[in-house]
Short mmCIF file of C-alpha atoms in Angstrom, two decimals:
data_model
loop_
_atom_site.label_atom_id
_atom_site.label_comp_id
_atom_site.label_asym_id
_atom_site.label_seq_id
_atom_site.Cartn_x
_atom_site.Cartn_y
_atom_site.Cartn_z
CA MET A 1 34.52 42.29 -63.03
CA LYS A 2 37.06 39.45 -62.79
CA LYS A 3 39.72 41.81 -61.31
CA THR A 4 37.22 43.09 -58.74
CA MET A 5 36.36 39.53 -57.69
CA VAL A 6 40.05 38.61 -57.34
CA ALA A 7 40.69 41.77 -55.29
CA LEU A 8 37.74 40.99 -53.00
CA LEU A 9 38.92 37.41 -52.49
CA ALA A 10 42.44 38.63 -51.67
CA LEU A 11 41.07 41.18 -49.20
CA ALA A 12 38.86 38.54 -47.57
CA SER A 13 41.80 36.17 -47.10
CA VAL A 14 43.91 38.93 -45.51
CA CYS A 15 41.05 39.89 -43.18
CA ALA A 16 40.49 36.28 -42.18
CA ALA A 17 44.18 35.81 -41.39
CA THR A 18 44.49 39.04 -39.35
CA PRO A 19 42.53 39.34 -36.10
CA ALA A 20 40.55 42.52 -35.75
CA ALA A 21 41.97 45.16 -33.44
CA SER A 22 39.00 44.71 -31.11
CA GLN A 23 39.73 41.02 -30.69
CA ARG A 24 42.33 40.04 -28.15
CA PRO A 25 44.07 36.69 -28.23
CA HIS A 26 42.86 34.19 -25.65
CA ALA A 27 45.35 33.51 -22.90
CA ARG A 28 45.42 29.82 -22.07
CA GLY A 29 43.14 29.32 -19.14
CA SER A 30 41.59 32.78 -19.27
CA PRO A 31 37.79 32.85 -18.86
CA ASP A 32 37.49 33.53 -22.63
CA SER A 33 39.84 30.68 -23.49
CA PRO A 34 38.64 28.04 -25.91
CA SER A 35 40.31 25.48 -23.61
CA LEU A 36 37.54 26.06 -21.03
CA LEU A 37 34.42 23.94 -21.32
CA ARG A 38 31.35 25.73 -22.63
CA LEU A 39 29.00 25.43 -19.69
CA PRO A 40 26.40 24.30 -19.26
CA ARG A 41 27.04 21.44 -21.64
CA ALA A 42 24.52 21.01 -24.42
CA THR A 43 21.79 18.59 -23.45
CA ARG A 44 19.73 16.16 -25.48
CA ALA A 45 15.95 16.22 -25.52
CA GLY A 46 14.60 15.41 -22.08
CA GLU A 47 17.88 15.97 -20.24
CA GLN A 48 18.29 18.78 -17.70
CA ALA A 49 21.23 21.08 -17.04
CA LEU A 50 21.19 22.32 -13.44
CA TRP A 51 23.50 24.78 -11.69
CA GLY A 52 24.17 24.71 -7.97
CA HIS A 53 26.37 23.43 -5.18
CA ILE A 54 27.38 19.89 -4.33
CA ARG A 55 26.76 18.96 -0.70
CA SER A 56 28.20 15.44 -1.02
CA LEU A 57 29.16 12.67 -3.41
CA THR A 58 29.13 9.24 -1.80
CA ARG A 59 29.12 5.61 -2.79
CA ALA A 60 26.36 3.53 -1.20
CA GLY A 61 25.18 0.07 -2.10
CA GLY A 62 27.35 -0.06 -5.21
CA ARG A 63 25.91 3.25 -6.53
CA TRP A 64 27.08 6.82 -6.49
CA ARG A 65 24.75 9.33 -4.83
CA LEU A 66 24.99 13.09 -5.28
CA ARG A 67 23.40 15.56 -2.85
CA PHE A 68 22.90 18.72 -4.92
CA ASP A 69 21.54 22.15 -3.92
CA PRO A 70 20.24 23.76 -7.15
CA GLY A 71 20.07 27.50 -7.70
CA LEU A 72 19.94 30.02 -10.52
CA LEU A 73 22.90 31.66 -12.22
CA LEU A 74 21.39 34.80 -13.76
CA PHE A 75 22.78 37.16 -16.39
CA GLY A 76 21.78 40.49 -17.92
CA THR A 77 18.57 42.25 -16.90
CA ALA A 78 17.39 39.34 -14.74
CA ALA A 79 20.66 39.46 -12.78
CA GLU A 80 20.50 43.24 -12.34
CA GLN A 81 16.87 43.12 -11.14
CA ALA A 82 17.53 40.26 -8.72
CA GLN A 83 20.57 42.09 -7.33
CA TYR A 84 18.47 45.24 -6.88
CA GLU A 85 15.67 43.35 -5.12
CA ASP A 86 18.15 41.55 -2.83
CA THR A 87 20.58 44.39 -2.06
CA GLY A 88 19.17 47.71 -3.30
CA LEU A 89 22.14 48.14 -5.67
CA HIS A 90 21.37 49.41 -9.19
CA GLY A 91 23.37 48.72 -12.33
CA PRO A 92 25.60 45.99 -13.69
CA VAL A 93 26.35 42.97 -11.52
CA ALA A 94 29.86 41.94 -10.56
CA ASN A 95 31.41 39.31 -12.84
CA ASP A 96 28.45 39.57 -15.26
CA SER A 97 26.33 37.12 -13.26
CA TYR A 98 24.30 36.89 -10.09
CA GLU A 99 23.64 33.80 -7.99
CA VAL A 100 20.16 33.21 -6.57
CA GLU A 101 19.53 30.47 -4.05
CA GLU A 102 16.03 30.69 -2.62
CA SER A 103 16.53 27.69 -0.35
CA HIS A 104 19.41 25.47 0.54
CA ARG A 105 17.50 22.25 0.08
CA ALA A 106 19.66 19.50 -1.37
CA TYR A 107 18.21 16.78 -3.59
CA THR A 108 19.59 13.27 -4.01
CA TYR A 109 20.56 12.07 -7.48
CA THR A 110 21.95 8.77 -8.67
CA VAL A 111 25.16 9.26 -10.62
CA SER A 112 25.94 7.17 -13.66
CA PRO A 113 29.09 5.08 -13.12
CA ARG A 114 30.20 6.43 -16.52
CA ALA A 115 29.61 10.08 -15.55
CA VAL A 116 32.20 12.58 -16.76
CA ALA A 117 33.44 14.99 -14.09
CA THR A 118 35.71 18.04 -14.41
CA VAL A 119 37.27 20.41 -11.91
CA LEU A 120 39.35 23.48 -12.69
CA ALA A 121 43.13 23.65 -12.47
CA ARG A 122 44.90 26.83 -11.33
CA SER A 123 45.46 27.56 -15.02
CA LEU A 124 41.64 27.34 -15.41
CA ALA A 125 42.05 24.35 -17.70
CA PRO A 126 39.40 21.70 -17.00
CA LEU A 127 40.79 18.54 -15.39
CA ARG A 128 38.86 15.34 -15.95
CA VAL A 129 38.58 13.32 -12.74
CA GLY A 130 36.93 10.05 -11.83
CA LEU A 131 34.05 9.86 -9.36
CA PRO A 132 36.20 8.42 -6.52
CA GLU A 133 38.70 11.27 -6.89
CA LEU A 134 35.95 13.90 -7.14
CA ALA A 135 34.37 12.54 -3.95
CA GLN A 136 37.70 12.92 -2.15
CA ILE A 137 38.23 16.44 -3.55
CA LEU A 138 34.76 17.44 -2.35
CA ARG A 139 35.70 16.20 1.14
CA GLY A 140 38.80 18.43 1.13
CA ALA A 141 41.44 15.91 0.07
CA ASN A 142 43.56 16.12 -3.06
CA PRO A 143 44.83 12.55 -3.54
CA ARG A 144 46.70 13.23 -6.78
CA ARG A 145 48.00 16.63 -5.61
CA ARG A 146 46.48 18.39 -8.58
CA PRO A 147 46.94 22.19 -8.86
CA LEU A 148 43.27 23.03 -8.24
CA PHE A 149 41.67 26.45 -8.73
CA GLY A 150 40.26 27.72 -5.46
CA ASP A 151 38.36 25.42 -3.15
CA PRO A 152 36.20 22.94 -5.09
CA ARG A 153 34.10 22.37 -1.95
CA ARG A 154 32.81 25.97 -2.20
CA ALA A 155 32.58 26.01 -5.99
CA SER A 156 29.44 25.86 -8.06
CA TYR A 157 28.82 23.09 -10.56
CA TRP A 158 26.71 22.27 -13.58
CA ILE A 159 25.21 18.80 -13.68
CA THR A 160 23.47 17.12 -16.58
CA VAL A 161 20.63 14.82 -15.54
CA GLY A 162 19.62 12.03 -17.91
CA ALA A 163 16.20 11.76 -19.50
CA ALA A 164 15.41 8.11 -18.65
CA TYR A 165 14.62 6.66 -15.23
CA PRO A 166 16.38 6.64 -12.79
CA ASN A 167 17.49 9.94 -14.38
CA PRO A 168 21.16 9.65 -13.43
CA VAL A 169 23.65 12.49 -13.42
CA LEU A 170 25.70 12.17 -16.61
CA THR A 171 28.15 15.06 -16.21
CA ILE A 172 29.49 17.14 -13.31
CA ASP A 173 31.46 20.27 -14.24
CA GLU A 174 32.92 22.96 -12.01
CA GLN A 175 31.79 26.45 -13.08
CA TYR A 176 34.47 29.14 -13.29
CA ARG A 177 33.71 31.96 -10.84
CA PRO A 178 36.29 34.74 -10.33
#
């Protein structure tokens, strides 16, 4: 019994140290990379995580204002059915997700001055940026000449909206889209 237990423990430690053949190592910056943020971020009770497109980020009257066009980022059966209803195509959706935007109405949100914002670098690593820099990036400038992934003006973003009035945006994160 004791020898069997020792053998099982030895086997378990070898298995834990050796990745399974089906697992592939994560390349830094790959979509499966642990260096990417898990989006949407986890929210606390009462907070909202919304996906969509940023129309503008401006400073007015000492406050940041975000114009945000929310949509749905669907996966699985819901994505396949929406794709079929929109296009007539059956089967799996490209890139494992499907974007649905029923309207292009943008809503105005106040942004917390302490909001955390990230954009993606060419390596797909998240880059933390301040609100003034993000506003410039969204207008097409790149003041710090960062190696950005794609065009952040056309990207989609996750925002976290706070639970207490005036329900400010707490986080703004660019969503990876191939």
